[in-house]
Amino acid sequence: MLKALLPRAPLVALALLAPALGALAVACGSNDDQAAEGQVRVVTSLTLFADFVQHVGGDRVEVTALVPGDADPHTYEPAPSQVAKVSKADLVVINGLGLEETLHDLIYNNVRGDVPIVEMTEGLPIIGGDNHTDGEEHEHESGNPHLWLNVQYAMHYVEKIRDGLIEVDPAGADAYRANATAYLEELDALDKEVAATMESIPPERRKLVTFHDAFPYFAERYGLEVVGVVVESPGREPSARELADLIDQIRAQDVPTVFAEPQLNPQLLETVAEDAGVTVKTLLSGTFTSDVRSYVELMRFDAQQLVEGLGLPQ
Ligand SMILES: [Zn+2]
């Protein structure tokens, strides 16, 4: 009797498990290409913006960033496989001001007609507008796109995300408002923290030379001066004349340190630093690293690098 029963037991167990396994398989399958029941599918450009969306949306949203966390957003070429993400989105969140130029066709050719596209910089004061007339037929909005590096402007981004989520998912309005309020408080404290850190640098040393022109809003908010950049726009190499002028500026203004960015080739900047006799530190303008995986961490990392590079030696 026992002999007959024992071999059977696993079979019985398997039979009982089978429906559960089936259900699990279905759930996994649906997770691959669509959000769980009722989740709002949000598509954004930078991984950094996905961090904003996740803070506001919580578990009501499934967010996808089209640009990997370590890639340069200005030159990133999207993969054809990303079409499905865009065509299933309930909400699209972008920076605007040409930051998403390489993603423009992917987004606008594939997004469903009734899906809102939120431009987070809308309504904010833009630095350096209308600076290129390249003779193209379609108009590009112009101006420096890196507004998120002023934490007060990043708070505006978060408000735009909150309003966009409420528009497409009114049932979640209370949750989105509560999440946004908590995150905005955290960002407000971060803004003050960064400002205090920058104030610890002697005013005459608050001078920025960066790889690309990503820090005018940061400089404006936190009292630094942008002395120069190595490349005016990513993908365009500076001339020997421009590099020589930059080196002259660094020397003339006693700039102590110049700042590289991990997603961009450091060679040019290292040459500049060597010729000018200054040190090189790193700033993150919009990418994450293995150690920096959120917007708050990014701003703290930058503030720390600036204080180490520009502050008086301890
Ligand atoms: Zn940039």
Coordinates of C-alpha atoms and ligand atoms in Angstrom, one line a residue:
M1 CA 0.0 0.0 0.0
L2 CA 2.7 2.4 1.0
K3 CA 4.9 1.4 -2.0
A4 CA 2.0 2.2 -4.3
L5 CA 1.3 5.5 -2.8
L6 CA 4.8 7.0 -2.5
P7 CA 5.6 7.3 -6.2
R8 CA 2.2 8.8 -6.8
A9 CA 2.6 11.6 -4.3
P10 CA 4.8 13.8 -6.6
L11 CA 2.4 13.3 -9.4
V12 CA -0.5 14.5 -7.3
A13 CA 1.5 17.4 -6.1
L14 CA 2.4 18.3 -9.7
A15 CA -1.2 18.0 -10.8
L16 CA -2.3 20.4 -8.0
L17 CA 0.5 22.8 -8.9
A18 CA -0.2 22.8 -12.6
P19 CA -3.0 25.4 -12.6
A20 CA -0.9 27.7 -10.5
L21 CA 2.1 27.4 -12.8
G22 CA -0.2 28.1 -15.8
A23 CA -1.4 31.3 -14.1
L24 CA 2.1 32.3 -13.4
A25 CA 3.2 31.8 -17.0
V26 CA 0.3 34.0 -18.2
A27 CA 1.2 36.7 -15.8
C28 CA 4.9 36.6 -16.9
G29 CA 3.9 36.6 -20.5
S30 CA 1.8 39.7 -20.1
N31 CA 4.5 41.5 -18.2
D32 CA 6.9 41.2 -21.2
D33 CA 4.9 43.4 -23.5
Q34 CA 2.4 45.2 -21.5
A35 CA 1.9 46.6 -18.0
A36 CA 0.1 44.7 -15.3
E37 CA -3.7 45.2 -15.2
G38 CA -4.5 48.9 -14.8
Q39 CA -0.9 50.2 -14.8
V40 CA -0.2 53.4 -16.7
R41 CA 2.5 52.8 -19.3
V42 CA 4.8 55.8 -19.4
V43 CA 7.6 56.3 -21.9
T44 CA 10.3 58.9 -21.4
S45 CA 13.7 59.7 -22.8
L46 CA 16.4 59.8 -20.1
T47 CA 16.7 57.2 -17.3
L48 CA 17.0 60.2 -15.1
F49 CA 13.5 61.3 -16.1
A50 CA 12.2 57.7 -15.4
D51 CA 13.4 58.3 -11.9
F52 CA 11.1 61.4 -11.7
V53 CA 8.2 59.4 -13.1
Q54 CA 8.7 56.5 -10.8
H55 CA 8.7 58.8 -7.7
V56 CA 5.4 60.4 -8.8
G57 CA 3.7 57.3 -10.2
G58 CA 4.8 54.7 -7.7
D59 CA 3.3 51.3 -8.4
R60 CA 0.5 52.7 -10.5
V61 CA 2.9 53.2 -13.4
E62 CA 5.3 51.1 -15.5
V63 CA 8.0 53.5 -16.9
T64 CA 10.4 52.9 -19.7
A65 CA 13.4 55.1 -20.6
L66 CA 14.3 55.0 -24.3
V67 CA 18.0 56.2 -23.6
P68 CA 20.1 53.8 -21.4
G69 CA 21.4 55.3 -18.2
D70 CA 25.0 55.6 -19.4
A71 CA 24.4 56.8 -23.0
D72 CA 24.7 60.3 -24.3
P73 CA 21.2 61.5 -25.0
H74 CA 22.3 64.0 -27.7
T75 CA 23.7 61.3 -30.0
Y76 CA 21.8 58.1 -28.9
E77 CA 20.3 56.2 -31.8
P78 CA 17.2 54.2 -30.7
A79 CA 16.7 50.5 -31.7
P80 CA 13.8 49.5 -33.9
S81 CA 12.7 47.2 -31.1
Q82 CA 11.8 50.3 -29.1
V83 CA 8.8 51.0 -31.4
A84 CA 6.6 48.7 -29.4
K85 CA 7.2 50.6 -26.2
V86 CA 6.2 53.9 -27.7
S87 CA 3.1 52.5 -29.5
K88 CA 1.8 51.0 -26.2
A89 CA 2.5 54.1 -24.1
D90 CA -0.4 55.8 -22.3
L91 CA 1.8 58.9 -21.6
V92 CA 5.0 60.2 -23.1
V93 CA 7.2 62.5 -21.1
I94 CA 10.1 64.4 -22.7
N95 CA 12.4 67.3 -21.9
G96 CA 11.9 69.3 -25.1
L97 CA 14.3 71.9 -26.6
G98 CA 15.9 69.4 -29.0
L99 CA 17.2 67.1 -26.3
E100 CA 15.2 64.2 -27.9
E101 CA 16.2 65.0 -31.5
T102 CA 17.4 61.5 -32.2
L103 CA 14.2 60.1 -30.7
H104 CA 11.8 62.5 -32.4
D105 CA 10.7 60.2 -35.3
L106 CA 10.5 57.1 -33.0
I107 CA 8.1 59.0 -30.7
Y108 CA 6.0 61.0 -33.1
N109 CA 5.6 58.3 -35.7
N110 CA 4.5 55.6 -33.3
V111 CA 2.7 57.2 -30.4
R112 CA -1.1 56.6 -30.4
G113 CA -3.1 59.7 -31.4
D114 CA -4.8 60.4 -28.1
V115 CA -1.7 60.0 -25.9
P116 CA -0.4 63.2 -24.3
I117 CA 3.2 64.2 -24.9
V118 CA 4.3 66.2 -21.9
E119 CA 7.3 68.6 -22.4
M120 CA 8.7 69.2 -19.0
T121 CA 10.6 72.4 -19.8
E122 CA 7.4 74.1 -21.0
G123 CA 6.8 77.3 -19.1
L124 CA 10.4 77.6 -17.8
P125 CA 12.7 80.5 -18.8
I126 CA 15.2 79.2 -21.5
I127 CA 18.8 80.2 -21.8
G128 CA 20.3 80.7 -25.3
G129 CA 17.3 80.4 -27.5
D130 CA 17.2 80.8 -31.2
N131 CA 20.8 80.2 -31.8
H132 CA 20.8 78.0 -34.9
T133 CA 19.4 78.7 -38.4
D134 CA 20.4 75.5 -40.2
G135 CA 18.0 76.2 -43.1
E136 CA 15.9 73.1 -42.4
E137 CA 12.2 73.2 -43.3
H138 CA 10.8 72.1 -40.0
E139 CA 11.3 74.3 -37.0
H140 CA 13.2 73.1 -33.9
E141 CA 12.7 74.7 -30.6
S142 CA 16.1 76.1 -29.6
G143 CA 17.8 76.9 -26.4
N144 CA 19.9 75.0 -23.9
P145 CA 17.9 71.9 -22.8
H146 CA 19.6 71.1 -19.5
L147 CA 17.2 72.8 -17.1
W148 CA 17.0 69.8 -14.8
L149 CA 20.4 70.6 -13.3
N150 CA 18.7 73.5 -11.5
V151 CA 16.8 71.6 -8.8
Q152 CA 14.1 74.2 -8.7
Y153 CA 13.5 73.6 -12.4
A154 CA 13.6 69.8 -11.8
M155 CA 10.7 70.4 -9.3
H156 CA 8.8 72.0 -12.2
Y157 CA 9.5 68.8 -14.2
V158 CA 8.0 66.7 -11.4
E159 CA 4.8 68.9 -11.3
K160 CA 4.4 68.5 -15.1
I161 CA 4.7 64.7 -14.6
R162 CA 2.1 64.8 -11.8
D163 CA -0.3 66.7 -14.0
G164 CA 0.2 64.4 -17.0
L165 CA -0.4 61.3 -14.9
I166 CA -3.6 62.8 -13.4
E167 CA -4.8 63.6 -16.9
V168 CA -4.4 60.0 -18.2
D169 CA -5.3 58.3 -14.9
P170 CA -7.7 60.5 -12.9
A171 CA -8.5 57.6 -10.5
G172 CA -4.9 57.9 -9.2
A173 CA -5.0 61.7 -8.7
D174 CA -4.7 61.5 -4.9
A175 CA -1.8 59.1 -5.0
Y176 CA 0.0 61.1 -7.6
R177 CA -0.5 64.3 -5.6
A178 CA 0.7 62.7 -2.4
N179 CA 3.8 61.1 -4.1
A180 CA 4.7 64.4 -5.8
T181 CA 4.4 66.4 -2.6
A182 CA 6.7 64.1 -0.8
Y183 CA 9.2 64.0 -3.6
L184 CA 9.0 67.8 -4.0
E185 CA 9.9 68.2 -0.3
E186 CA 12.9 66.0 -0.8
L187 CA 14.0 68.1 -3.9
D188 CA 13.5 71.3 -2.1
A189 CA 15.8 70.1 0.7
L190 CA 18.3 69.0 -2.0
D191 CA 18.2 72.4 -3.7
K192 CA 19.1 74.1 -0.4
E193 CA 21.8 71.5 0.2
V194 CA 23.5 72.1 -3.2
A195 CA 23.2 75.8 -2.7
A196 CA 24.9 75.6 0.7
T197 CA 27.7 73.4 -0.7
M198 CA 28.4 75.8 -3.5
E199 CA 28.5 78.7 -1.0
S200 CA 31.4 76.9 0.7
I201 CA 33.5 77.5 -2.4
P202 CA 35.2 81.0 -2.4
P203 CA 33.4 83.2 -4.9
E204 CA 36.5 83.8 -7.0
R205 CA 36.9 80.1 -7.5
R206 CA 33.3 79.4 -8.6
K207 CA 34.3 79.0 -12.3
L208 CA 33.1 76.2 -14.6
V209 CA 34.9 74.7 -17.5
T210 CA 32.9 71.6 -18.6
F211 CA 33.1 69.2 -21.6
H212 CA 29.7 70.2 -23.1
D213 CA 27.4 73.1 -22.4
A214 CA 25.2 71.4 -19.9
F215 CA 25.6 73.6 -16.8
P216 CA 24.3 77.2 -17.5
Y217 CA 21.1 76.6 -15.4
F218 CA 23.1 75.0 -12.6
A219 CA 25.5 78.0 -12.7
E220 CA 22.7 80.5 -12.8
R221 CA 21.0 79.0 -9.8
Y222 CA 24.0 78.2 -7.6
G223 CA 26.2 81.2 -8.3
L224 CA 28.9 79.9 -10.6
E225 CA 30.3 81.4 -13.8
V226 CA 30.6 79.3 -17.0
V227 CA 34.0 80.2 -18.3
G228 CA 34.0 77.9 -21.3
V229 CA 33.2 74.5 -22.7
V230 CA 35.3 72.1 -24.8
V231 CA 32.6 71.3 -27.4
E232 CA 29.8 73.7 -28.2
S233 CA 27.5 70.8 -29.2
P234 CA 28.1 67.1 -28.8
G235 CA 29.4 65.6 -32.0
R236 CA 31.1 68.8 -33.2
E237 CA 34.8 68.9 -32.6
P238 CA 36.4 72.2 -31.6
S239 CA 39.0 73.8 -33.8
A240 CA 42.7 74.3 -32.6
R241 CA 42.0 78.0 -32.4
E242 CA 38.9 77.4 -30.0
L243 CA 41.0 75.1 -27.8
A244 CA 43.8 77.6 -27.6
D245 CA 41.3 80.3 -26.6
L246 CA 39.8 78.1 -23.9
I247 CA 43.2 77.3 -22.5
D248 CA 44.0 81.1 -22.4
Q249 CA 40.7 81.6 -20.6
I250 CA 41.5 78.9 -18.0
R251 CA 44.8 80.5 -17.3
A252 CA 43.6 84.1 -17.3
Q253 CA 40.7 83.4 -14.9
D254 CA 42.7 81.0 -12.6
V255 CA 40.2 78.2 -13.1
P256 CA 41.5 75.4 -10.8
T257 CA 39.8 72.4 -12.3
V258 CA 38.0 71.4 -15.5
F259 CA 35.2 68.8 -15.6
A260 CA 34.9 65.8 -17.8
E261 CA 31.7 63.7 -18.4
P262 CA 31.8 59.9 -18.4
Q263 CA 29.6 59.5 -21.5
L264 CA 31.9 61.7 -23.6
N265 CA 35.5 61.0 -24.7
P266 CA 37.8 62.6 -22.1
Q267 CA 40.8 62.9 -24.4
L268 CA 40.2 66.5 -25.6
L269 CA 39.5 67.7 -22.1
E270 CA 42.6 65.9 -20.7
T271 CA 44.7 67.7 -23.4
V272 CA 43.2 71.0 -22.4
A273 CA 43.8 70.4 -18.7
E274 CA 47.4 69.3 -19.3
D275 CA 48.2 72.4 -21.5
A276 CA 46.5 74.7 -18.9
G277 CA 48.1 73.0 -16.0
V278 CA 44.9 72.2 -14.1
T279 CA 43.3 69.1 -12.7
V280 CA 40.3 67.1 -14.1
K281 CA 37.3 66.0 -12.1
T282 CA 34.0 64.5 -13.3
L283 CA 30.5 65.9 -13.6
L284 CA 27.3 64.1 -14.5
S285 CA 24.9 66.1 -16.7
G286 CA 22.2 63.5 -17.2
T287 CA 23.7 60.0 -17.1
F288 CA 23.8 57.5 -14.3
T289 CA 26.8 55.3 -13.3
S290 CA 27.2 52.1 -11.3
D291 CA 27.3 54.3 -8.1
V292 CA 24.9 57.1 -9.1
R293 CA 21.4 55.7 -9.9
S294 CA 19.0 58.5 -9.1
Y295 CA 18.6 62.2 -9.7
V296 CA 19.2 63.0 -6.0
E297 CA 22.5 61.0 -6.1
L298 CA 23.5 62.7 -9.3
M299 CA 23.1 66.2 -7.8
R300 CA 25.0 65.2 -4.7
F301 CA 27.8 63.7 -6.8
D302 CA 28.1 66.9 -8.8
A303 CA 28.1 69.1 -5.8
Q304 CA 30.8 66.9 -4.2
Q305 CA 33.0 67.0 -7.3
L306 CA 32.7 70.7 -7.6
V307 CA 33.6 71.3 -4.0
E308 CA 36.6 69.0 -4.4
G309 CA 37.7 70.6 -7.6
L310 CA 37.0 74.3 -6.9
G311 CA 37.0 74.6 -3.1
L312 CA 40.1 75.5 -1.2
P313 CA 42.3 72.4 -0.3
Q314 CA 41.3 71.2 3.2
Ligands
ZN1 ZN 23.7 67.7 -22.8

